[in-house]
Each structure stands twice: as C-alpha cells, then as structure tokens.
Short mmCIF file of C-alpha atoms in Angstrom, two decimals:
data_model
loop_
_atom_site.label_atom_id
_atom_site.label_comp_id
_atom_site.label_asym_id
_atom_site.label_seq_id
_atom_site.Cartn_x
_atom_site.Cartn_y
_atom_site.Cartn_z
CA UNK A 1 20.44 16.59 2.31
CA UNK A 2 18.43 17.57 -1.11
CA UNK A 3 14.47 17.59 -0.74
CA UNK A 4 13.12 17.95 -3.97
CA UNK A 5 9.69 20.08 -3.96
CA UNK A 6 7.14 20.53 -6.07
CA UNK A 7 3.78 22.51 -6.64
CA UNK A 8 0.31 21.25 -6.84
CA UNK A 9 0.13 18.05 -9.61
CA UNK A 10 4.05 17.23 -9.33
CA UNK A 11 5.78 14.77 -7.68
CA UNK A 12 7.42 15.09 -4.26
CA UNK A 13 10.05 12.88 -2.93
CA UNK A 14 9.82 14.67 0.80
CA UNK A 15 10.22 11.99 3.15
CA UNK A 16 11.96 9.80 1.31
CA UNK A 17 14.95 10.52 3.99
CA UNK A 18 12.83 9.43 7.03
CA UNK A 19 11.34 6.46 5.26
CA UNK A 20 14.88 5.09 4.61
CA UNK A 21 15.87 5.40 8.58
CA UNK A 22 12.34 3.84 9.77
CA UNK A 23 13.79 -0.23 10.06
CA UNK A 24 17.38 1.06 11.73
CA UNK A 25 14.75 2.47 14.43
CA UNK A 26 14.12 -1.58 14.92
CA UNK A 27 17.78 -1.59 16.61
CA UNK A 28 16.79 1.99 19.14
CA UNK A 29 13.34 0.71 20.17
CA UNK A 30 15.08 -2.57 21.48
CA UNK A 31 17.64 -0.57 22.97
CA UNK A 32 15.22 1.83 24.81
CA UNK A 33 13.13 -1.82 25.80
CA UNK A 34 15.87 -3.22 27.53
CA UNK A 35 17.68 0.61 29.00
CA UNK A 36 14.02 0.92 30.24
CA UNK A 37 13.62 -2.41 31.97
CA UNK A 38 16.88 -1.92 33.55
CA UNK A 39 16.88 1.51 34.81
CA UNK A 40 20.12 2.46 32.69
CA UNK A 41 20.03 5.53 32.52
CA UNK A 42 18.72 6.56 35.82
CA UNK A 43 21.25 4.34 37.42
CA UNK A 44 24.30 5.91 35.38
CA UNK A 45 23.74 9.80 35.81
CA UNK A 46 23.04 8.62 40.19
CA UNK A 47 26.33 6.93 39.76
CA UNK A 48 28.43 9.31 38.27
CA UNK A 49 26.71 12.24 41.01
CA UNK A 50 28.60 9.86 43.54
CA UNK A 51 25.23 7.66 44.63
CA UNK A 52 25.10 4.18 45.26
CA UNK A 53 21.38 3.21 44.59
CA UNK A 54 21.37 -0.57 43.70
CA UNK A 55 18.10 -0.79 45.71
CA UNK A 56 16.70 2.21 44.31
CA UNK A 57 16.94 0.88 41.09
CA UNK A 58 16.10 -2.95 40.67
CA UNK A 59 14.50 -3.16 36.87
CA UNK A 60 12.12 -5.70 35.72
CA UNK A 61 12.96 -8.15 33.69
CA UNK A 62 11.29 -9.18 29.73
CA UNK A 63 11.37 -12.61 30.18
CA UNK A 64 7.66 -13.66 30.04
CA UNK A 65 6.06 -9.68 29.79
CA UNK A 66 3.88 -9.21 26.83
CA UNK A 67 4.82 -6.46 24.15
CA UNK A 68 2.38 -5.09 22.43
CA UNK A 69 3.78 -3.69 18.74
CA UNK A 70 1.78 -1.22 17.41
CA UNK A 71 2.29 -0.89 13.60
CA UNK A 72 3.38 -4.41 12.46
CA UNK A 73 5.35 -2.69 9.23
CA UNK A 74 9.39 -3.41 8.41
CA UNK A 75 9.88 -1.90 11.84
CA UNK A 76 7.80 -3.44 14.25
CA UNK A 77 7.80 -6.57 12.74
CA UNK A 78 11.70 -7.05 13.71
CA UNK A 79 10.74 -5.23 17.17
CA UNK A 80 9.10 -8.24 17.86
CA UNK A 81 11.30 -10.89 16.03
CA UNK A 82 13.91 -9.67 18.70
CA UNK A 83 11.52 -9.65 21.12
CA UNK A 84 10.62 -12.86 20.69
CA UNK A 85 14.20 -13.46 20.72
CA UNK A 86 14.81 -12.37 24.52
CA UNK A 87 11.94 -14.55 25.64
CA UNK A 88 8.71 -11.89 25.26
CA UNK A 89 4.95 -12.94 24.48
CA UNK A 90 4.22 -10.55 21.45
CA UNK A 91 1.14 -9.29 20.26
CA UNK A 92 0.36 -7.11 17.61
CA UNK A 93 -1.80 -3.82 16.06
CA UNK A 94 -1.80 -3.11 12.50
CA UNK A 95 -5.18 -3.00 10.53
CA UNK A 96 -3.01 -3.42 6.87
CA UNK A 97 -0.34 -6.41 8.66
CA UNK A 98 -1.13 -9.47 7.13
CA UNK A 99 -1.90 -12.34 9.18
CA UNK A 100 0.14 -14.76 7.50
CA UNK A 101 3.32 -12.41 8.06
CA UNK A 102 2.23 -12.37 11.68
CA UNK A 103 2.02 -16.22 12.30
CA UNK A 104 5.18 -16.87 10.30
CA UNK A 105 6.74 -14.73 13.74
CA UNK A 106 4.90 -16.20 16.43
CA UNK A 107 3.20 -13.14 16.67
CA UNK A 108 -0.94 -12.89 17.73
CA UNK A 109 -2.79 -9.88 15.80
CA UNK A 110 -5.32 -7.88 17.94
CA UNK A 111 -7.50 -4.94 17.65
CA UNK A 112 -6.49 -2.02 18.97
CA UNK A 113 -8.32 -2.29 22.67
CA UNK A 114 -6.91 -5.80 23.23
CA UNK A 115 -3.06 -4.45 22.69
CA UNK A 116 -3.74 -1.80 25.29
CA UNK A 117 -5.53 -4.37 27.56
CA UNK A 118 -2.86 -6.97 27.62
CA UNK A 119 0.26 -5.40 27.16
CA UNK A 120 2.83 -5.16 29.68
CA UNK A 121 5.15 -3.41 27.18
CA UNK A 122 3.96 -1.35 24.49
CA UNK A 123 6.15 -0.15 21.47
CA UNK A 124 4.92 2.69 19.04
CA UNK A 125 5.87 2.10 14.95
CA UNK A 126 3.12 3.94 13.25
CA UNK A 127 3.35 6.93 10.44
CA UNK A 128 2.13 10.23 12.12
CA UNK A 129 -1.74 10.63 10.55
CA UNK A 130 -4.79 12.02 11.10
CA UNK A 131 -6.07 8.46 12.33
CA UNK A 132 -2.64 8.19 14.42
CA UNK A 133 -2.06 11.55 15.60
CA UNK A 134 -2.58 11.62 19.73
CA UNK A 135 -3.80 7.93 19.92
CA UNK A 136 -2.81 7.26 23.33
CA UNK A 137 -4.42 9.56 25.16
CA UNK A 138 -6.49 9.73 28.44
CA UNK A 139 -8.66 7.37 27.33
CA UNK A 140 -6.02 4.68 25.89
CA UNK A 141 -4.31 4.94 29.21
CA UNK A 142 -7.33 4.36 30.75
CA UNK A 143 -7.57 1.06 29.31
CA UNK A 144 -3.85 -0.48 29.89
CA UNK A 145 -2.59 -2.36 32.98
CA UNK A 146 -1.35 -0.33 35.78
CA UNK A 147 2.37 -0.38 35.27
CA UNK A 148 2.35 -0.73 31.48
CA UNK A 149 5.80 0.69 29.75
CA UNK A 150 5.94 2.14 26.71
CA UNK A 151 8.55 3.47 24.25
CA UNK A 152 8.28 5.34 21.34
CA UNK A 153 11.10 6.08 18.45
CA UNK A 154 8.35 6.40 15.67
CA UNK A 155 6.82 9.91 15.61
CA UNK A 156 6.11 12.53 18.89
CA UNK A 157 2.77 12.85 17.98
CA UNK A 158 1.36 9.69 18.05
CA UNK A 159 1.09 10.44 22.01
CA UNK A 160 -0.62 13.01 23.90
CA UNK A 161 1.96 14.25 25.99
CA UNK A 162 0.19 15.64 28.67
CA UNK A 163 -2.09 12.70 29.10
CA UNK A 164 0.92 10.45 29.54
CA UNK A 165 2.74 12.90 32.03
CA UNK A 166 -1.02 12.33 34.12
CA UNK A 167 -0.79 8.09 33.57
CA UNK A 168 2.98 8.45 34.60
CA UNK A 169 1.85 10.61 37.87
CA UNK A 170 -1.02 8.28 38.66
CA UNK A 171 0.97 5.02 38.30
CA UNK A 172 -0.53 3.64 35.05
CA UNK A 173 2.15 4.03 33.10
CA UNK A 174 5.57 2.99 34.89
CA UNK A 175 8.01 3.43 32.64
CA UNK A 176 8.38 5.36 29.23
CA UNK A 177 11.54 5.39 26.75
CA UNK A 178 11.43 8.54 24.18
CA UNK A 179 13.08 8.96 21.52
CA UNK A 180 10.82 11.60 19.45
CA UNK A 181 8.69 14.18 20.87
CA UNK A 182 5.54 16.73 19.67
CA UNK A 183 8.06 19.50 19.47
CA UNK A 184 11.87 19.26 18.53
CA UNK A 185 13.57 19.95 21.03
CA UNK A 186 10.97 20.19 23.38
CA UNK A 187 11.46 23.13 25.70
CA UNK A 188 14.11 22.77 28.62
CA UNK A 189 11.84 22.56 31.88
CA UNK A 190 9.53 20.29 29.83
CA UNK A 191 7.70 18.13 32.31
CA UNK A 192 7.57 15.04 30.54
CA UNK A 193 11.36 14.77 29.23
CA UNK A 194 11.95 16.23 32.95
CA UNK A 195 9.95 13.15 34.46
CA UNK A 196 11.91 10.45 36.97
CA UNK A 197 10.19 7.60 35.31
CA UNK A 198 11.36 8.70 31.62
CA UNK A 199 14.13 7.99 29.36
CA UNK A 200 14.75 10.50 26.94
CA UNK A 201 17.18 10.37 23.66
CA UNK A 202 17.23 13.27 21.43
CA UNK A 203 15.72 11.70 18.24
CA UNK A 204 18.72 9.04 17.78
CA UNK A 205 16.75 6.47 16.17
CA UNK A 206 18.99 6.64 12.73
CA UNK A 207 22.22 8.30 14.25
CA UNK A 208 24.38 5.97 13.54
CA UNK A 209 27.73 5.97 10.79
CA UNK A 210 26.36 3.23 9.39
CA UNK A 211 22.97 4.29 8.94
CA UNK A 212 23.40 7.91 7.41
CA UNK A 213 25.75 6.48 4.73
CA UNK A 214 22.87 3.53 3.84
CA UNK A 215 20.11 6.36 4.21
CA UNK A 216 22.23 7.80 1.61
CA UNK A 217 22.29 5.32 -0.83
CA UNK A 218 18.37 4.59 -0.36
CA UNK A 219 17.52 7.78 -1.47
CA UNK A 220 19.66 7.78 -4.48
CA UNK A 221 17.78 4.90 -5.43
CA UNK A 222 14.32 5.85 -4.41
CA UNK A 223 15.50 8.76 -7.44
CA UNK A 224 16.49 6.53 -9.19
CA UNK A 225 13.11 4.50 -8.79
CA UNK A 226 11.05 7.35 -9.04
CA UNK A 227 12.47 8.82 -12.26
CA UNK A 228 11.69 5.50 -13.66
CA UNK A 229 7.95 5.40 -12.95
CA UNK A 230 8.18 2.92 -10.11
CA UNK A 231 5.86 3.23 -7.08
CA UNK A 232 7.06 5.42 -4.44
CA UNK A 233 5.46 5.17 -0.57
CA UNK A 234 7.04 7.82 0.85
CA UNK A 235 6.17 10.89 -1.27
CA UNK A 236 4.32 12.74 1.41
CA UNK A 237 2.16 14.84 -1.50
CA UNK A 238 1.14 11.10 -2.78
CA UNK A 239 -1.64 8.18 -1.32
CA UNK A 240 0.04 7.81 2.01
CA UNK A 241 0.29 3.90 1.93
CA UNK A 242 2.51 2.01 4.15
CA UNK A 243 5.25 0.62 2.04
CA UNK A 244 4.58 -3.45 3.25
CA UNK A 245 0.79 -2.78 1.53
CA UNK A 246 2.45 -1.49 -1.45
CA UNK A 247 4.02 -4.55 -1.83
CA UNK A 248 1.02 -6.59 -1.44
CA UNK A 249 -0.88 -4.29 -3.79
CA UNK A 250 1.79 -4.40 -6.24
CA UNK A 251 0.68 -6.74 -9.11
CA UNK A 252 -3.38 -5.43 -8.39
CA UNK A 253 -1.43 -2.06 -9.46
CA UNK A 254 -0.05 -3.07 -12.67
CA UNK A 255 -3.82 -4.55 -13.19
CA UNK A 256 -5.56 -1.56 -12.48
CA UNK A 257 -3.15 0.88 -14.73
CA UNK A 258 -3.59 -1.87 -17.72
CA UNK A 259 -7.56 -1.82 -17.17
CA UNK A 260 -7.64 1.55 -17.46
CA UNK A 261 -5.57 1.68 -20.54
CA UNK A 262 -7.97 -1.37 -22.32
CA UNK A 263 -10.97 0.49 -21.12
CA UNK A 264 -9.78 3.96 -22.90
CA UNK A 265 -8.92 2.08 -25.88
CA UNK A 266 -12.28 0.81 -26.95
CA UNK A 267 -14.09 4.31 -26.30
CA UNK A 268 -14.73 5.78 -29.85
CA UNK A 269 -12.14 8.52 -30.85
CA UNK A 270 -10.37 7.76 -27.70
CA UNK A 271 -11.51 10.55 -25.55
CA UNK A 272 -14.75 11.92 -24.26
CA UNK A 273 -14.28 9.58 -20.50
CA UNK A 274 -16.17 11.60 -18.41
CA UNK A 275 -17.85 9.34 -16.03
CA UNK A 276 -15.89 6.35 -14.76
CA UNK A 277 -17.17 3.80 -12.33
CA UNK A 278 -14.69 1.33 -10.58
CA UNK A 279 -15.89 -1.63 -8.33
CA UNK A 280 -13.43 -3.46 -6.09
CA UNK A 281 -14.31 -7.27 -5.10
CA UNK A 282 -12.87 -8.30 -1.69
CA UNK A 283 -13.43 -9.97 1.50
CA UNK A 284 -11.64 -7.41 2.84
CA UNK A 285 -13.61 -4.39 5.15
CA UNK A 286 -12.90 -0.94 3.52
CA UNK A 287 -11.13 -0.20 6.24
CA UNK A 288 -8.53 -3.21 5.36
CA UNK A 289 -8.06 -2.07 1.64
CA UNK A 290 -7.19 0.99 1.05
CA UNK A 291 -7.79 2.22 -2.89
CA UNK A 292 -6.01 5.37 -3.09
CA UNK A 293 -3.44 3.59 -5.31
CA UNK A 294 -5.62 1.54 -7.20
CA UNK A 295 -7.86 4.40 -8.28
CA UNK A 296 -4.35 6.57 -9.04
CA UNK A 297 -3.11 4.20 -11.51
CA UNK A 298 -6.50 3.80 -13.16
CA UNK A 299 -7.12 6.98 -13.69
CA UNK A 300 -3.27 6.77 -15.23
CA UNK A 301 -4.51 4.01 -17.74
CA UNK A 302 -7.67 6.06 -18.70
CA UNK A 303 -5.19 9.52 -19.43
CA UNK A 304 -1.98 8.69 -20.70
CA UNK A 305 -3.16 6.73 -23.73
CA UNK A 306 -5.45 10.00 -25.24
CA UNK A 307 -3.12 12.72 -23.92
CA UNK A 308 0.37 13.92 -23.92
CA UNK A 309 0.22 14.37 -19.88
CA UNK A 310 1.88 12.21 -17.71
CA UNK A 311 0.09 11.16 -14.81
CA UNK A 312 1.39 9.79 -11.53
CA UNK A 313 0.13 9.31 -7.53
CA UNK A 314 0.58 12.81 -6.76
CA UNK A 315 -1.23 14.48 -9.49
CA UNK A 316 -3.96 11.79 -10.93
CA UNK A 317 -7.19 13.25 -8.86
CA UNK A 318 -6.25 16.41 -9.59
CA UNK A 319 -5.78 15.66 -13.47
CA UNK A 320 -8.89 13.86 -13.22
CA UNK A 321 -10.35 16.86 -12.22
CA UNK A 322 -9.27 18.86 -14.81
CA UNK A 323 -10.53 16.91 -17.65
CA UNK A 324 -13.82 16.94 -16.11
CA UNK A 325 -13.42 13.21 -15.44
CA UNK A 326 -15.66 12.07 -12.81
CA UNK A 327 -14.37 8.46 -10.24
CA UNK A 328 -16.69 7.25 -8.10
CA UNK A 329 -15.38 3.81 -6.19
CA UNK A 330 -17.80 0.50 -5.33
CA UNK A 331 -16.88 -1.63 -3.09
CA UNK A 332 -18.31 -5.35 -3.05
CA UNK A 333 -17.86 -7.19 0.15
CA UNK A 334 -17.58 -11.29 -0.57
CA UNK A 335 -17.93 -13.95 1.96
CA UNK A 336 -14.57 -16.03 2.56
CA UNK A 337 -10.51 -15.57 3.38
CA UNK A 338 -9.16 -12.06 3.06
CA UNK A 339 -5.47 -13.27 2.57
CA UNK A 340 -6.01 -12.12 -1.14
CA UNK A 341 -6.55 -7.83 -0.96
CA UNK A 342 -8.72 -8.49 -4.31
CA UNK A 343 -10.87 -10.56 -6.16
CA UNK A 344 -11.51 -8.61 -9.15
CA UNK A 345 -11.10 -4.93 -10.16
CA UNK A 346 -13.52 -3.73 -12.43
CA UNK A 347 -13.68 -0.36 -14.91
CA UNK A 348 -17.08 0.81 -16.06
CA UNK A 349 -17.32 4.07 -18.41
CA UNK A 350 -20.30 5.66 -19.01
CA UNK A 351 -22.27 7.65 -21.90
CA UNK A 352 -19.98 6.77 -24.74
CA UNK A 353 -19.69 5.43 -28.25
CA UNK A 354 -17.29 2.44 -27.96
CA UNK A 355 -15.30 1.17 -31.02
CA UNK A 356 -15.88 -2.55 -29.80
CA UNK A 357 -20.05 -1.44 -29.15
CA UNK A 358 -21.48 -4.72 -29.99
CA UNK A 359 -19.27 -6.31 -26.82
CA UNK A 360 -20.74 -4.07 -24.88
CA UNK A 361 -24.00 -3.13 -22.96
CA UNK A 362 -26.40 -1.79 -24.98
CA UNK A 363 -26.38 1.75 -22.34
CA UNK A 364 -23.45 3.41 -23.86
CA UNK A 365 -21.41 1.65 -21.40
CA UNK A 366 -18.15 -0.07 -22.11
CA UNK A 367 -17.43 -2.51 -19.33
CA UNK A 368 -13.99 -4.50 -18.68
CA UNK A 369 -12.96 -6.60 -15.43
CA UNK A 370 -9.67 -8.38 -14.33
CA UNK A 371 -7.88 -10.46 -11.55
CA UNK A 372 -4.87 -11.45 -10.34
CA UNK A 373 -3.41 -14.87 -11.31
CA UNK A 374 -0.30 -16.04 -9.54
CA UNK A 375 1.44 -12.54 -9.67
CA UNK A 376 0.27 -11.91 -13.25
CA UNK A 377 -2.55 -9.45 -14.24
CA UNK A 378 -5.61 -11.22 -16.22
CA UNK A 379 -8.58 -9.38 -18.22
CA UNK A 380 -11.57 -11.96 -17.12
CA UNK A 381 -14.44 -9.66 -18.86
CA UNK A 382 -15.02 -8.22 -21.83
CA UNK A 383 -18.78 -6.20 -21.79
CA UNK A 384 -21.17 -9.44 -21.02
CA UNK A 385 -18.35 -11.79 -22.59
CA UNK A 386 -16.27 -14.01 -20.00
CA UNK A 387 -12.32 -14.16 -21.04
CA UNK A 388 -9.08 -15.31 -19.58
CA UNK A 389 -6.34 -13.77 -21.27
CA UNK A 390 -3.25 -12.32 -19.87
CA UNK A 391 -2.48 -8.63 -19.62
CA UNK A 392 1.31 -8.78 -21.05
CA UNK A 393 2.40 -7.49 -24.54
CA UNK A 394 -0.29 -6.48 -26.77
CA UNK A 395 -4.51 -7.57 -26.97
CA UNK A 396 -6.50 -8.02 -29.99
CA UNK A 397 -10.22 -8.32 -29.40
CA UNK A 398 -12.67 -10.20 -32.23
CA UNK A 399 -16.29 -10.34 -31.89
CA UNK A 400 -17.68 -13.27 -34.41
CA UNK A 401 -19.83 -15.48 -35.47
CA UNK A 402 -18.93 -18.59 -32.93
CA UNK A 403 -18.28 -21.68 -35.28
CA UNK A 404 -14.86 -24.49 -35.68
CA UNK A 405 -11.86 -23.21 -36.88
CA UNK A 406 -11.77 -19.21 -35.89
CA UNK A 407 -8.73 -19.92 -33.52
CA UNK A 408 -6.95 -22.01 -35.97
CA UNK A 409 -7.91 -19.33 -38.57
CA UNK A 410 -6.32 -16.12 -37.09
CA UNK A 411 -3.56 -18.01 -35.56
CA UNK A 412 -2.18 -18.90 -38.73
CA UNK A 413 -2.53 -15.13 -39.95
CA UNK A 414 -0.52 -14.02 -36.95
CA UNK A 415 1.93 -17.31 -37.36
CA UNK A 416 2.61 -16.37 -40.99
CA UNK A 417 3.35 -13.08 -39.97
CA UNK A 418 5.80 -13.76 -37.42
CA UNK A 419 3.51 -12.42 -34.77
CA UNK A 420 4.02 -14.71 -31.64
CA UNK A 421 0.28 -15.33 -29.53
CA UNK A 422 1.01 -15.42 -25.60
CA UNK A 423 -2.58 -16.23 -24.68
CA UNK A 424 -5.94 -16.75 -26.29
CA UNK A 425 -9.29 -16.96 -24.96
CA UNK A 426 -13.21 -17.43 -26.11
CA UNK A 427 -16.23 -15.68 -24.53
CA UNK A 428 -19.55 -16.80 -26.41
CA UNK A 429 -23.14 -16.40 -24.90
CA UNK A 430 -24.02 -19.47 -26.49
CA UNK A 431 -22.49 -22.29 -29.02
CA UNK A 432 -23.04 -21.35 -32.27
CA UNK A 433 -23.85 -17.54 -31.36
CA UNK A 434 -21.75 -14.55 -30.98
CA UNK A 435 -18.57 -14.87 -29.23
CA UNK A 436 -15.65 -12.22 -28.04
CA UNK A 437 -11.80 -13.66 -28.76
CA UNK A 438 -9.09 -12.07 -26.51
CA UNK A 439 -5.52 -12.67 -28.39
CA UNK A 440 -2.51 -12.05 -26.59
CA UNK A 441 0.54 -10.94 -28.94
CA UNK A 442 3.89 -10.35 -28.02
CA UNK A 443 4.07 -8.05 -31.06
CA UNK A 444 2.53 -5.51 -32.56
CA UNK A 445 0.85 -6.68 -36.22
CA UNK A 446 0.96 -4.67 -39.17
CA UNK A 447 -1.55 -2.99 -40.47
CA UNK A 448 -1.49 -5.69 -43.30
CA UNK A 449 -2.24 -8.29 -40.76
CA UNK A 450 -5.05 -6.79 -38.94
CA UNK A 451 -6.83 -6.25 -41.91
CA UNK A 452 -6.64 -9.73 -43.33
CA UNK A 453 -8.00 -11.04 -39.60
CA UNK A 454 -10.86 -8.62 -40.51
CA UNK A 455 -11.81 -9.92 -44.09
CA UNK A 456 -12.31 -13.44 -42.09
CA UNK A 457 -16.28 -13.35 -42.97
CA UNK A 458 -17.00 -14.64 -39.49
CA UNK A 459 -15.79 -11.92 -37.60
CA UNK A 460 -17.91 -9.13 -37.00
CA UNK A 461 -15.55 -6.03 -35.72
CA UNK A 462 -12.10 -6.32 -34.05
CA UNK A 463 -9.80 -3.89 -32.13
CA UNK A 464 -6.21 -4.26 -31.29
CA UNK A 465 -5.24 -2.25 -28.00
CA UNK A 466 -1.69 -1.55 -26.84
CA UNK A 467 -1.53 -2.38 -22.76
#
C-alpha cells in the first residue's frame, strides 16, 4: 500500500486507507455486540480445553438494552440501524450528527453525560483527537451503570486502558469487546487483553477479502478525487472534518471559495489583501460548526485569482501566512433552527482601493455576503447594496443612476452579442437614486461588449469578475 507524503504546504493523502475501511467496521462492532453478549469466545477456547461450562457462561441478551453509539458518522449510524434491527433502544453522541439523520433511524441524540448515564451497551466510532483521545476514563466510568459493556473497533486511544482494567475489576464495566488497542500489538502479559471479562481481536475490523479489494478501489478514487481538486476528509495534514459534515458543508464550500474570488476581484490592481475579516451567521454554537474548511477555501478564492500558487486545505493558512495575509473569523449567533449549518457567509477586506469603490463603504473596505439557496451558492450583498444573483458562470456588477429601462438596456447589449444572462438582480438605496446591478452570464463578453454597457450614460462604473 502507497502513502503519498508531503512536506509542509503540500497535500497528504495519509489516511486515506483507514478512512476507506471505517463503515466495514459497522459489520465487526455488531459482531463483537453480539460475541460479547453471548460469551463466544470464552465459551469456545473452555470447550475446546475439554470444559463443559454452560452455567458458567449464560450471556445476556440485546433485546430491550440500550446502546449508546458514540460518533453517529457512516459507521455508527449503521451500528445502530442494526441495532435497532435486533430489538435495541439506541441513543446517540455526536456533536456534528444531524438531528434529522438521527430521527429518520429511530435514534435519540444526547450529550455526552446522558450516553454514559443510560447506556447499557456502549459502542466507540470516533476519529482519534485531541478532544477524543482517553475519553473514557476514570471519571466516564464513574458515571455509567454498573454492568455497562462496551466495545470498541474505532481507535485504541479513545480509552484509557488502565482506567477500564480498574471499572472491569470493580464491576462497572462487565463486559468489553476490543478490537484496537493504545499500542499495536499490545505487549503479551498485557492485563487488559489478558482480562476474563474481555474479548480481544487483533485489529480485524477491515480484514476481510472483500474489504481490502474495495479499500483498494476507494483509494484509487480518493486519487483520483484529489488530483481533481475535490474535497478530501481524510488527509491527515488537512482540517480534520468528519466526512458526513463535509457533506453538509459542501455547497457553503463552493460559496465561500466563490466569495473569496468576487471579493479579490474588486480590490484595485488585484492584490494588496492584507487584512481579511470573515463573519459566519448561524444558529449553530461554535462548537457545532466547525470553519476550518470554510476559512481554507476562502482564503483559496482571495489567492488563486492574483497569483500563480495553487492553494488547497493543507497549505491555505500557511500561504496565508506568507503573503502577510491576516484571517480573523466572527461568528454571529441567530435565534431559531440549526438544521441549516449557515445563514450567510460574509468577506470583509480592509485598507484598500477597490475598483467597484463607490459600492462600497466609504473606510477602504470592500464588503460582499452570500447564502445558500436550495444547494446553489447566492451573492446577497454587494458593499451597502442588497442583491440576489446566483454564483454560476460569470458576474458583471453596474453601479447607476436607478431609472426605467437599465435592465432592458444592457440585456439587449448582452442578447445581441450572444451572451446568455442566468440571473439578474437590483440593489438601490432608494428609487430614483443609485443602484448596484448583479448580471449573471453564462459567457464571458468581449471586450467590445463591456465597453458599450459602459457608454450607457446612466451607469456610473462597472466590473465584470470571473467566479
């Protein structure tokens, strides 16, 4: 298996391989649930040393037990679809699950305390992280039901193994089912794969035919993928974000890189960005929304269009950096549903001369804002003016006089010169005062064209901008 590796500001597809194997851990972890229950494996190796132990070994059943599925991702969310499926109350832990993906399985969402609380059955499917690394410790067991099992195929550190030799000792913990462990292989008089009440497999979550010949394949396309500028989230030298958030995130993505790329565009001579302010409206916690990706692809839009470097997740803070370009992040809490992650993104950029100034503030600020509309990126603000264009093909940007006939006017120019209009939009402060129209095109005028749309004696200054 190929890892390909690279230095500080490249891209890094390390990972990719474990990523690919995470849902065929689904199939393991309900394995190890039920082997668990059952006594299995404790039964089998008595058995074949010549011992008869049916007493010694009556299981429990899952028939009415809660599991509690911690990390509600592509893994634990079909944990709990089959658990759900042998006759299990499941409840769930994932601060980035969405709660509509949740309800659509039957499944409850809880915080963290309340999983431990009520679980009877407690299944691990979280990334190794800072945030993740020993989270069941002394004090988690502390807080479970005496007799909780757990099982864990998703990453050894996750638990602290010495606490959960203790909870096994004391009682609190009946029953665990390993599959990964701190060190691999852990050393051979290790106390905790050595322990009566534990069933061990050596890291078999993916060891299947089947599954190393799809694992296989996924990475050939995650190259694939990657080599065509599609979002990877599983390049471990990139914004670590879970891959069912990248999905959700997905078209706020596109908006952010094309915001960046508009905003760039209207600073005089193109360059010169060296403070950049972005505000994020959401009724979303900080703690729900995570930005890393959002402020990569930005900072892409603000780069790319002024340089010849390429910027991606793994290297935009660190090109940032190097251009002396300087991101700070606002976030504005709103009042109502978080099913959306965002309400608006919006760009600010500071201390320049903008080639669209009389749109703007009057503080050497250039200004533009966007949302999401049914899947499809929208710029909503223009400086002061208030706009609804799409983000797709091409923009062109008036500022005029507002009076009849202006749309009419330039649409004809465009018309006549085969130029096809996907969207246009009017921001004015006031009828018969100065306005901003956005203008959608599919293609990219000629020169010839743009300059006969800026002999029209009501408009002031234009811009066309490439998104």
């Amino acid at each position: 298996m190929w890892i390909y590796r690279g230095g500080e500001g490249t891209g890094c597809l390390v990972g990719q391989w474990r990523a690919a194997t995470q849902w065929r851990r689904r199939r393991h972890a309900s394995c190890a649930l039920a082997a668990m229950a059952r006594n299995v494996a404790q039964a089998d190796a008595a058995l074949k040393k010549g011992k008869w132990e049916r007493n010694k070994y009556v299981g429990v059943s899952l028939v009415g037990k809660t599991l509690a599925v911690m990390g509600f991702g592509k893994v634990g969310s079909e944990v709990a679809r089959r658990a759900k499926g042998l006759g299990m109350q499941v409840i769930a832990h994932d601060p980035y699950a969405p709660a509509d993906r949740a309800r659509a399985l039957g499944v409850e969402l809880v915080t963290f305390d309340e999983a431990l609380a009520l679980a009877d059955f407690i299944s691990l499917h979280m990334p190794l992280t800072p945030t993740t690394s020993k989270m069941l410790n002394d004090e988690s067991f502390a807080k479970m039901k005496k007799g909780v099992r757990i099982v864990n195929v998703a990453r050894g550190g996750v638990i602290d193994e010495e606490a959960l030799v203790r909870a096994l000792d004391s009682g609190i913990v009946a029953q665990a089912a390993l599959d990964v462990f701190t060190k691999e292989p852990p050393p051979l008089d290790d106390k905790l794969v050595m322990h009566h009440n534990v069933t061990v497999t050596p890291h078999l979550g993916a060891s299947t035919t089947e599954a190393q010949e799809g694992v296989a394949i996924e990475i050939a396309e995650a190259v694939v993928g990657a080599l065509k500028g599609e979002l990877a989230s599983t390049a471990v030298n990139a914004p670590m974000v879970p891959a069912e958030v990248l999905s959700e995130l997905a078209p706020y993505v596109v908006l952010a890189e094309k915001l960046g790329r508009l905003a760039v565009q209207l600073v005089a001579g193109g360059s010169g960005v060296k403070s950049v302010k972005i505000t994020y409206a959401s009724a979303r916690t900080p703690d729900d929304l995570d930005t890393r990706v959002l402020r990569a692809m930005i900072t892409k839009g603000l780069i790319e269009p002024v340089s010849d470097v390429y910027v991606n997740l793994v290297n935009a803070d660190f090109t940032a950096k190097q251009r002396g370009i300087r991101l700070t992040e606002e976030r504005f809490l709103l009042d109502g549903s978080p099913e959306s992650p965002l309400e608006f993104i919006q760009v600010q950029i500071a201390n320049v001369e903008s080639k669209f100034a009389s749109a703007m503030s009057e503080t050497g600020e250039i200004s533009v804002e966007g949302k999401v509309k049914d899947g499809i990126p929208h710029l909503t603000k223009v400086g002061s003016f208030q706009v609804d264009v799409s983000m797709e093909g091409s923009l062109i940007l008036c500022r005029q006089v507002d009076q009849p006939g202006m749309i009419g006017t330039v649409g004809s120019i465009l018309g006549e010169e085969n130029v096809n209009v996907s969207f246009m939009s009017v921001g004015r402060i006031a009828p018969r005062k100065h306005a901003v129209m956005a203008i959608g095109v599919d293609e990219q005028p000629a020169k010839e064209t743009l300059k006969k749309i800026g002999e029209i004696p009501a408009i002031e200054e234009f811009v066309f901008l490439k998104l």
